[in-house]
Amino acid sequence: MFETLSGKLGTVLDRLRKRGALSEADVGEALREIRVALLEADVALPVVKTFIDGVRPKAIGAQVLKSVTPGQMVIKIVHDHLVEMLGQTVEGIDLNAPAPVAILMVGLQGSGKTTSTAKIAKRLQDRDKKRVLMASLDVARPAAQEQLRILGEQAGVNTLPIVAGQMPVEIAKRAANAARLGGYDVLMLDTAGRLHVDEALMSEVAAVRDATGPHEILLVADALTGQDAVNVAQSFKDRVGVTGIVLTRVDGDGRGGAALSMRAVTGAPIKIMGVGEKLDAIEDFHPDRIANRILGMGDIVSLVEKAAETIEKEEAEAMAAKLAKGQFDFDDLRQQLRQMKKMGGMQGLMGMLPGIGKMKQQMKDANIDESVLNRQEAIINSMTPKERRNPKVIHASRKQRIAKGAGVSVSDVNRLMKQQMQMADMMKRVNKLGQKGFMRSLGGMMPGGPKFN
Amino acid sequence: MTDAPKKGWFGRLKEGLARSASSLTQGVAAIFTKRKLDQAALDELEELLIRADLGVATAAKVVAELRRTRFDKETGPEEIHVALAAVVLPILQPVQKPLAFTAKPHVVLVVGVNGVGKTTTIGKIAHNLTRDGKKVVMAAGDTFRAAAIEQLTIWAQRTGASIVSGKVGADAAGLAFEALQKAREQNADVLLVDTAGRLQNKAHLMDELAKVVRVLKKLDPDAPHSTLLVLDATTGQNAIQQVEVFRSVAQITGLVVTKLDGTARGGVLVAIAEKFGLPVHWIGVGETADDLQPFDAESFARALTGGDEK
């Protein structure tokens, strides 16, 4: 499922290989696939539309880098726009107000408010050296206040003593008072889960807000949420006001489209991500990571960036000139090996491709040997410049000399020569198809890869 | 009282689902105030279905079926509801099955990801059963989350069920074993086993769940007789993944869909019904004990596609 987007884009943009810039029609077709991908990732439909409208002008006319496919290029543009919309800068919790600074936690039932409250409190106390008091205003769910008390004990954060029968606004006032008298820096108010369409409960949380004047109102949202995310975010924004979003269950395998929906609707930054059940399992928001996940693209974006910076222009051009003549000698092969090593070797390169995660174990079992690259380069290094330029001169005695020089057997040399011949063959064929197209498919030809065995 | 629960049932469902359906209804009405079912209309309809969490593929399928049967016909909002329901209902009807209690004690294992409403659902099921005069034992198998045991204990008190609980951090499988022994001793009709919420991609937590099932089988090879996966209606397409993984680890026998009283329409259930065919026993439409309703395919389909409850 994760490879579908790159796969589809590959098909859509395949015939684009010979052209340099993305045309409007190409982009339109690609964006249709992007739209489906975003919807499958649970980004809400209105947000998808805004997103597509925003990314279209950026993609039309974009120059495609020589070393990547147009599909990868589109993904890069989409990814960058996604990161931009998710919020590029890391915004932490704002405590810039007179103490005690009140933080109000709101959200639907089961979104993870209580756990997030304890996690944030613990971090503020341990990392930022703040004195924190937590209070649960959840009088609806059985044992909810007890839950926060226990979490407080585990986290080493004080909680407001529970008084049975008090209503949320009363508890909030008592908590504000206790925080002031106790000299606390931060007061965290956990509230009951409520549906955004529940008038009575929404009024209640607005009353709590008015009684405590929170500096931050954090909407706690499940990363697994579907299309309803826009309704939830809109209602909480309108009725209570939202200054930030806490995205929970980011450790699940959901695609996390809700993050984009919530961010777009509230305009409030995503400040914290919950990434596990333990109390220290929170992290600052990483727009990159969420963007990759929404697109289901593995780290193809880094691949594009690395390809762009690693493959020096002149090198590529010199090579292209040679290839135009349909040549591929050992100098070229060596150059290619070196480029691959620069990009992190086979494992590094493959790790950046989407969908590889699952295969990592298999790759280990298959014993892909990184040293193969080094050995192959050593073989080439043992050749004379003449041999490199003209592999035909390499006969039995030369092979023996090369093998000795590289510390390998003659059969290794033979294997590399066969590989070079196959590639040279392919060059000739590809050359007929057009040079730019070939440049892009270069990355696919890995020495020792399955095609050449 | 004989009429009240029926009315209450219908009223509640209507109330809950009406809210779910309202925006969709408006959408349908807005599109189909007597116009031709042309491509533009079908596109808009597809978007409405996507917004109901049906998923891109399922929405496309439903629309394709509509196109096949009524393309370019003059269509009003009411007809479109009927036509939509006619497409969705055959998918949902087969999964409308109440939970049958076959053994004594009938062991029901309740599983799901965090925060979907497992404990609340158990409380509600217990309420239904004890109201019918059944003897119910609960096992507080969520030994991980703070105050989960206390939460279930309160539900036991409310419903008159008895509860078997251990310490926080205790072995959930051991507790389930002990609870089944006690349920037998007490000659209980039903044992409801709560479990800790777990994300389906956490292998070690899924192993732990498999162990609960294994250990129960030592006492009764048929136990758990039912394993219910609780799904949150606000969840998007990941719900499919949840069913897939939980089914393979814990042999899910049925589903409960919670939080249908909001604006989430739980449309992903259509895709799930189509793909897995697992029975849907109940839906949750609120926080009180009465807010658990039998799943009714027709109401669900009608509400999903914006029809009213005539």
PDB file of N, CA and C in Angstrom, chain A residues 35-36 39-40 42 45-46 49 108-110 140-143 146-147 150-151 193 195-197 224-228 231 249 251-254 276-277, chain B residues 19 47 50-51 53 56 114-115 144-147 150-151 154-155 158 197 199-202 205 234-238 241-242 259 261-264 287:
ATOM      1  N   ARG A  35      -4.195  13.556  -4.809  1.00  0.00           N
ATOM      2  CA  ARG A  35      -5.465  13.762  -4.126  1.00  0.00           C
ATOM      3  C   ARG A  35      -5.951  12.451  -3.501  1.00  0.00           C
ATOM      4  N   VAL A  36      -5.900  11.391  -4.291  1.00  0.00           N
ATOM      5  CA  VAL A  36      -6.338  10.092  -3.772  1.00  0.00           C
ATOM      6  C   VAL A  36      -5.450   9.670  -2.603  1.00  0.00           C
ATOM      7  N   LEU A  39      -6.402  11.533   0.493  1.00  0.00           N
ATOM      8  CA  LEU A  39      -7.680  11.065   1.040  1.00  0.00           C
ATOM      9  C   LEU A  39      -7.509   9.703   1.713  1.00  0.00           C
ATOM     10  N   GLU A  40      -6.715   8.858   1.092  1.00  0.00           N
ATOM     11  CA  GLU A  40      -6.459   7.558   1.708  1.00  0.00           C
ATOM     12  C   GLU A  40      -5.712   7.714   3.027  1.00  0.00           C
ATOM     13  N   ASP A  42      -6.449   9.907   5.091  1.00  0.00           N
ATOM     14  CA  ASP A  42      -7.422  10.517   5.999  1.00  0.00           C
ATOM     15  C   ASP A  42      -7.317  12.031   6.116  1.00  0.00           C
ATOM     16  N   LEU A  45     -11.415  16.124   3.136  1.00  0.00           N
ATOM     17  CA  LEU A  45     -11.609  16.539   1.745  1.00  0.00           C
ATOM     18  C   LEU A  45     -11.446  18.042   1.490  1.00  0.00           C
ATOM     19  N   PRO A  46     -12.072  18.916   2.292  1.00  0.00           N
ATOM     20  CA  PRO A  46     -11.893  20.350   2.008  1.00  0.00           C
ATOM     21  C   PRO A  46     -10.425  20.770   2.088  1.00  0.00           C
ATOM     22  N   LYS A  49      -8.531  19.761  -1.003  1.00  0.00           N
ATOM     23  CA  LYS A  49      -8.758  20.686  -2.121  1.00  0.00           C
ATOM     24  C   LYS A  49      -7.880  21.924  -2.011  1.00  0.00           C
ATOM     25  N   LEU A 108     -11.969  15.195  22.166  1.00  0.00           N
ATOM     26  CA  LEU A 108     -13.009  14.170  22.183  1.00  0.00           C
ATOM     27  C   LEU A 108     -12.678  13.098  23.223  1.00  0.00           C
ATOM     28  N   GLN A 109     -13.669  12.251  23.490  1.00  0.00           N
ATOM     29  CA  GLN A 109     -13.417  11.102  24.362  1.00  0.00           C
ATOM     30  C   GLN A 109     -12.350  10.201  23.734  1.00  0.00           C
ATOM     31  N   GLY A 110     -11.466   9.735  24.597  1.00  0.00           N
ATOM     32  CA  GLY A 110     -10.511   8.740  24.132  1.00  0.00           C
ATOM     33  C   GLY A 110      -9.422   9.265  23.220  1.00  0.00           C
ATOM     34  N   ALA A 140     -17.175  13.125  34.397  1.00  0.00           N
ATOM     35  CA  ALA A 140     -18.084  12.283  33.618  1.00  0.00           C
ATOM     36  C   ALA A 140     -17.631  10.829  33.592  1.00  0.00           C
ATOM     37  N   ARG A 141     -16.382  10.605  33.217  1.00  0.00           N
ATOM     38  CA  ARG A 141     -15.918   9.222  33.089  1.00  0.00           C
ATOM     39  C   ARG A 141     -15.551   8.678  34.464  1.00  0.00           C
ATOM     40  N   PRO A 142     -16.022   7.482  34.777  1.00  0.00           N
ATOM     41  CA  PRO A 142     -15.691   6.908  36.078  1.00  0.00           C
ATOM     42  C   PRO A 142     -14.175   6.826  36.262  1.00  0.00           C
ATOM     43  N   ALA A 143     -13.727   7.223  37.446  1.00  0.00           N
ATOM     44  CA  ALA A 143     -12.321   7.089  37.858  1.00  0.00           C
ATOM     45  C   ALA A 143     -11.345   7.925  37.029  1.00  0.00           C
ATOM     46  N   GLU A 146      -9.142   9.898  39.363  1.00  0.00           N
ATOM     47  CA  GLU A 146      -8.227   8.938  39.973  1.00  0.00           C
ATOM     48  C   GLU A 146      -7.080   8.615  39.012  1.00  0.00           C
ATOM     49  N   GLN A 147      -7.410   8.502  37.741  1.00  0.00           N
ATOM     50  CA  GLN A 147      -6.393   8.194  36.733  1.00  0.00           C
ATOM     51  C   GLN A 147      -5.306   9.271  36.721  1.00  0.00           C
ATOM     52  N   ILE A 150      -3.086   9.044  39.837  1.00  0.00           N
ATOM     53  CA  ILE A 150      -2.094   7.963  39.761  1.00  0.00           C
ATOM     54  C   ILE A 150      -0.958   8.337  38.803  1.00  0.00           C
ATOM     55  N   LEU A 151      -1.334   8.912  37.670  1.00  0.00           N
ATOM     56  CA  LEU A 151      -0.302   9.332  36.709  1.00  0.00           C
ATOM     57  C   LEU A 151       0.606  10.390  37.338  1.00  0.00           C
ATOM     58  N   GLY A 193     -13.617  14.224  28.181  1.00  0.00           N
ATOM     59  CA  GLY A 193     -13.800  14.137  26.738  1.00  0.00           C
ATOM     60  C   GLY A 193     -15.202  14.582  26.399  1.00  0.00           C
ATOM     61  N   LEU A 195     -18.004  15.527  22.990  1.00  0.00           N
ATOM     62  CA  LEU A 195     -18.275  15.643  21.569  1.00  0.00           C
ATOM     63  C   LEU A 195     -18.436  17.115  21.236  1.00  0.00           C
ATOM     64  N   HIS A 196     -17.913  17.487  20.099  1.00  0.00           N
ATOM     65  CA  HIS A 196     -17.960  18.888  19.708  1.00  0.00           C
ATOM     66  C   HIS A 196     -19.378  19.359  19.412  1.00  0.00           C
ATOM     67  N   VAL A 197     -20.340  18.412  19.286  1.00  0.00           N
ATOM     68  CA  VAL A 197     -21.721  18.807  19.022  1.00  0.00           C
ATOM     69  C   VAL A 197     -22.555  18.824  20.308  1.00  0.00           C
ATOM     70  N   LEU A 224      -5.196   8.987  14.360  1.00  0.00           N
ATOM     71  CA  LEU A 224      -5.917   8.020  13.539  1.00  0.00           C
ATOM     72  C   LEU A 224      -7.280   8.550  13.071  1.00  0.00           C
ATOM     73  N   THR A 225      -7.613   9.797  13.474  1.00  0.00           N
ATOM     74  CA  THR A 225      -8.918  10.358  13.138  1.00  0.00           C
ATOM     75  C   THR A 225      -9.129  10.442  11.633  1.00  0.00           C
ATOM     76  N   GLY A 226     -10.387  10.252  11.212  1.00  0.00           N
ATOM     77  CA  GLY A 226     -10.711  10.311   9.797  1.00  0.00           C
ATOM     78  C   GLY A 226     -11.206  11.679   9.367  1.00  0.00           C
ATOM     79  N   GLN A 227     -12.169  11.672   8.454  1.00  0.00           N
ATOM     80  CA  GLN A 227     -12.673  12.910   7.857  1.00  0.00           C
ATOM     81  C   GLN A 227     -13.294  13.854   8.886  1.00  0.00           C
ATOM     82  N   ASP A 228     -13.743  13.297   9.999  1.00  0.00           N
ATOM     83  CA  ASP A 228     -14.426  14.097  11.009  1.00  0.00           C
ATOM     84  C   ASP A 228     -13.490  15.129  11.653  1.00  0.00           C
ATOM     85  N   ASN A 231     -14.535  18.756  11.367  1.00  0.00           N
ATOM     86  CA  ASN A 231     -15.670  19.169  12.186  1.00  0.00           C
ATOM     87  C   ASN A 231     -15.244  19.396  13.633  1.00  0.00           C
ATOM     88  N   ARG A 249      -0.999   9.157  19.546  1.00  0.00           N
ATOM     89  CA  ARG A 249      -0.938   7.880  18.823  1.00  0.00           C
ATOM     90  C   ARG A 249      -0.175   7.960  17.511  1.00  0.00           C
ATOM     91  N   ASP A 251       2.561   6.846  17.253  1.00  0.00           N
ATOM     92  CA  ASP A 251       3.290   5.576  17.167  1.00  0.00           C
ATOM     93  C   ASP A 251       2.453   4.478  16.513  1.00  0.00           C
ATOM     94  N   GLY A 252       1.211   4.769  16.178  1.00  0.00           N
ATOM     95  CA  GLY A 252       0.392   3.794  15.450  1.00  0.00           C
ATOM     96  C   GLY A 252       0.816   3.746  13.995  1.00  0.00           C
ATOM     97  N   ASP A 253       0.135   2.907  13.207  1.00  0.00           N
ATOM     98  CA  ASP A 253       0.531   2.846  11.805  1.00  0.00           C
ATOM     99  C   ASP A 253      -0.462   3.590  10.909  1.00  0.00           C
ATOM    100  N   GLY A 254      -1.224   4.513  11.523  1.00  0.00           N
ATOM    101  CA  GLY A 254      -2.113   5.361  10.729  1.00  0.00           C
ATOM    102  C   GLY A 254      -1.292   6.328   9.896  1.00  0.00           C
ATOM    103  N   GLY A 276       3.862   7.014  22.418  1.00  0.00           N
ATOM    104  CA  GLY A 276       3.929   5.750  23.129  1.00  0.00           C
ATOM    105  C   GLY A 276       3.150   5.819  24.420  1.00  0.00           C
ATOM    106  N   GLU A 277       3.109   4.705  25.136  1.00  0.00           N
ATOM    107  CA  GLU A 277       2.275   4.647  26.331  1.00  0.00           C
ATOM    108  C   GLU A 277       3.010   5.132  27.569  1.00  0.00           C
TER     109      GLU A 277
ATOM    110  N   ARG B  19     -27.461  13.434  13.762  1.00  0.00           N
ATOM    111  CA  ARG B  19     -26.370  14.389  13.809  1.00  0.00           C
ATOM    112  C   ARG B  19     -25.271  13.960  12.855  1.00  0.00           C
ATOM    113  N   GLU B  47     -17.821  12.772  -3.359  1.00  0.00           N
ATOM    114  CA  GLU B  47     -17.144  13.548  -2.322  1.00  0.00           C
ATOM    115  C   GLU B  47     -17.874  13.458  -0.988  1.00  0.00           C
ATOM    116  N   ILE B  50     -16.963  10.241   0.537  1.00  0.00           N
ATOM    117  CA  ILE B  50     -15.595  10.273   1.062  1.00  0.00           C
ATOM    118  C   ILE B  50     -15.574  10.985   2.404  1.00  0.00           C
ATOM    119  N   ARG B  51     -16.356  12.068   2.480  1.00  0.00           N
ATOM    120  CA  ARG B  51     -16.399  12.804   3.745  1.00  0.00           C
ATOM    121  C   ARG B  51     -17.063  11.998   4.853  1.00  0.00           C
ATOM    122  N   ASP B  53     -16.169   9.072   5.426  1.00  0.00           N
ATOM    123  CA  ASP B  53     -15.130   8.081   5.737  1.00  0.00           C
ATOM    124  C   ASP B  53     -15.323   6.746   5.017  1.00  0.00           C
ATOM    125  N   VAL B  56     -11.792   6.175  -0.450  1.00  0.00           N
ATOM    126  CA  VAL B  56     -11.842   6.518  -1.868  1.00  0.00           C
ATOM    127  C   VAL B  56     -12.371   5.359  -2.710  1.00  0.00           C
ATOM    128  N   ASN B 114      -6.160   1.982  21.897  1.00  0.00           N
ATOM    129  CA  ASN B 114      -6.394   2.827  23.067  1.00  0.00           C
ATOM    130  C   ASN B 114      -7.497   3.847  22.814  1.00  0.00           C
ATOM    131  N   GLY B 115      -8.345   4.033  23.819  1.00  0.00           N
ATOM    132  CA  GLY B 115      -9.300   5.136  23.780  1.00  0.00           C
ATOM    133  C   GLY B 115     -10.499   4.950  22.881  1.00  0.00           C
ATOM    134  N   PHE B 144      -2.776  -2.142  32.821  1.00  0.00           N
ATOM    135  CA  PHE B 144      -1.719  -1.183  32.482  1.00  0.00           C
ATOM    136  C   PHE B 144      -2.134   0.265  32.766  1.00  0.00           C
ATOM    137  N   ARG B 145      -3.258   0.680  32.199  1.00  0.00           N
ATOM    138  CA  ARG B 145      -3.623   2.095  32.294  1.00  0.00           C
ATOM    139  C   ARG B 145      -4.019   2.449  33.728  1.00  0.00           C
ATOM    140  N   ALA B 146      -3.565   3.617  34.150  1.00  0.00           N
ATOM    141  CA  ALA B 146      -3.882   4.087  35.489  1.00  0.00           C
ATOM    142  C   ALA B 146      -5.393   4.190  35.642  1.00  0.00           C
ATOM    143  N   ALA B 147      -5.906   3.664  36.745  1.00  0.00           N
ATOM    144  CA  ALA B 147      -7.315   3.764  37.130  1.00  0.00           C
ATOM    145  C   ALA B 147      -8.269   3.015  36.200  1.00  0.00           C
ATOM    146  N   GLU B 150     -10.239   0.794  38.523  1.00  0.00           N
ATOM    147  CA  GLU B 150     -11.235   1.574  39.266  1.00  0.00           C
ATOM    148  C   GLU B 150     -12.426   1.898  38.368  1.00  0.00           C
ATOM    149  N   GLN B 151     -12.134   2.243  37.121  1.00  0.00           N
ATOM    150  CA  GLN B 151     -13.201   2.603  36.184  1.00  0.00           C
ATOM    151  C   GLN B 151     -14.161   1.432  35.980  1.00  0.00           C
ATOM    152  N   ILE B 154     -16.331   0.697  39.066  1.00  0.00           N
ATOM    153  CA  ILE B 154     -17.510   1.565  39.178  1.00  0.00           C
ATOM    154  C   ILE B 154     -18.635   1.043  38.275  1.00  0.00           C
ATOM    155  N   TRP B 155     -18.260   0.588  37.075  1.00  0.00           N
ATOM    156  CA  TRP B 155     -19.264   0.017  36.177  1.00  0.00           C
ATOM    157  C   TRP B 155     -19.888  -1.247  36.774  1.00  0.00           C
ATOM    158  N   ARG B 158     -22.395  -0.156  39.268  1.00  0.00           N
ATOM    159  CA  ARG B 158     -23.582   0.409  38.631  1.00  0.00           C
ATOM    160  C   ARG B 158     -24.511  -0.666  38.085  1.00  0.00           C
ATOM    161  N   GLY B 197      -5.833  -1.185  26.100  1.00  0.00           N
ATOM    162  CA  GLY B 197      -5.790  -0.716  24.721  1.00  0.00           C
ATOM    163  C   GLY B 197      -4.412  -0.954  24.148  1.00  0.00           C
ATOM    164  N   LEU B 199      -2.125  -0.527  20.322  1.00  0.00           N
ATOM    165  CA  LEU B 199      -2.046  -0.231  18.892  1.00  0.00           C
ATOM    166  C   LEU B 199      -1.636  -1.515  18.187  1.00  0.00           C
ATOM    167  N   GLN B 200      -2.276  -1.766  17.057  1.00  0.00           N
ATOM    168  CA  GLN B 200      -2.105  -3.069  16.411  1.00  0.00           C
ATOM    169  C   GLN B 200      -0.716  -3.273  15.837  1.00  0.00           C
ATOM    170  N   ASN B 201       0.076  -2.205  15.757  1.00  0.00           N
ATOM    171  CA  ASN B 201       1.424  -2.381  15.204  1.00  0.00           C
ATOM    172  C   ASN B 201       2.471  -2.619  16.279  1.00  0.00           C
ATOM    173  N   LYS B 202       2.017  -2.782  17.543  1.00  0.00           N
ATOM    174  CA  LYS B 202       2.978  -3.076  18.618  1.00  0.00           C
ATOM    175  C   LYS B 202       3.007  -4.584  18.839  1.00  0.00           C
ATOM    176  N   LEU B 205       2.700  -6.151  22.382  1.00  0.00           N
ATOM    177  CA  LEU B 205       1.381  -6.048  23.003  1.00  0.00           C
ATOM    178  C   LEU B 205       0.397  -7.011  22.356  1.00  0.00           C
ATOM    179  N   THR B 234     -14.839   7.705  14.865  1.00  0.00           N
ATOM    180  CA  THR B 234     -14.081   8.849  14.357  1.00  0.00           C
ATOM    181  C   THR B 234     -12.791   8.417  13.665  1.00  0.00           C
ATOM    182  N   THR B 235     -12.426   7.149  13.827  1.00  0.00           N
ATOM    183  CA  THR B 235     -11.207   6.656  13.174  1.00  0.00           C
ATOM    184  C   THR B 235     -11.406   6.618  11.658  1.00  0.00           C
ATOM    185  N   GLY B 236     -10.379   6.933  10.948  1.00  0.00           N
ATOM    186  CA  GLY B 236     -10.459   6.914   9.488  1.00  0.00           C
ATOM    187  C   GLY B 236     -10.103   5.550   8.933  1.00  0.00           C
ATOM    188  N   GLN B 237      -9.350   5.556   7.854  1.00  0.00           N
ATOM    189  CA  GLN B 237      -9.074   4.320   7.134  1.00  0.00           C
ATOM    190  C   GLN B 237      -8.211   3.339   7.921  1.00  0.00           C
ATOM    191  N   ASN B 238      -7.572   3.799   8.982  1.00  0.00           N
ATOM    192  CA  ASN B 238      -6.755   2.884   9.776  1.00  0.00           C
ATOM    193  C   ASN B 238      -7.600   1.784  10.427  1.00  0.00           C
ATOM    194  N   GLN B 241      -7.027  -1.531   8.956  1.00  0.00           N
ATOM    195  CA  GLN B 241      -5.789  -2.130   9.453  1.00  0.00           C
ATOM    196  C   GLN B 241      -6.014  -2.763  10.832  1.00  0.00           C
ATOM    197  N   GLN B 242      -6.767  -2.069  11.658  1.00  0.00           N
ATOM    198  CA  GLN B 242      -7.034  -2.573  13.003  1.00  0.00           C
ATOM    199  C   GLN B 242      -7.765  -3.916  12.933  1.00  0.00           C
ATOM    200  N   LYS B 259     -19.031   5.811  19.580  1.00  0.00           N
ATOM    201  CA  LYS B 259     -18.956   7.261  19.325  1.00  0.00           C
ATOM    202  C   LYS B 259     -19.682   7.672  18.048  1.00  0.00           C
ATOM    203  N   ASP B 261     -22.442   9.073  18.131  1.00  0.00           N
ATOM    204  CA  ASP B 261     -23.319  10.189  18.473  1.00  0.00           C
ATOM    205  C   ASP B 261     -22.711  11.531  18.073  1.00  0.00           C
ATOM    206  N   GLY B 262     -21.538  11.512  17.515  1.00  0.00           N
ATOM    207  CA  GLY B 262     -20.931  12.762  17.055  1.00  0.00           C
ATOM    208  C   GLY B 262     -21.264  13.020  15.598  1.00  0.00           C
ATOM    209  N   THR B 263     -20.375  13.720  14.905  1.00  0.00           N
ATOM    210  CA  THR B 263     -20.605  13.961  13.483  1.00  0.00           C
ATOM    211  C   THR B 263     -19.879  12.935  12.620  1.00  0.00           C
ATOM    212  N   ALA B 264     -19.092  12.078  13.263  1.00  0.00           N
ATOM    213  CA  ALA B 264     -18.419  11.031  12.490  1.00  0.00           C
ATOM    214  C   ALA B 264     -19.451  10.011  12.062  1.00  0.00           C
ATOM    215  N   GLU B 287     -22.624   8.188  26.440  1.00  0.00           N
ATOM    216  CA  GLU B 287     -21.791   7.753  27.555  1.00  0.00           C
ATOM    217  C   GLU B 287     -22.523   6.973  28.636  1.00  0.00           C
TER     218      GLU B 287
END
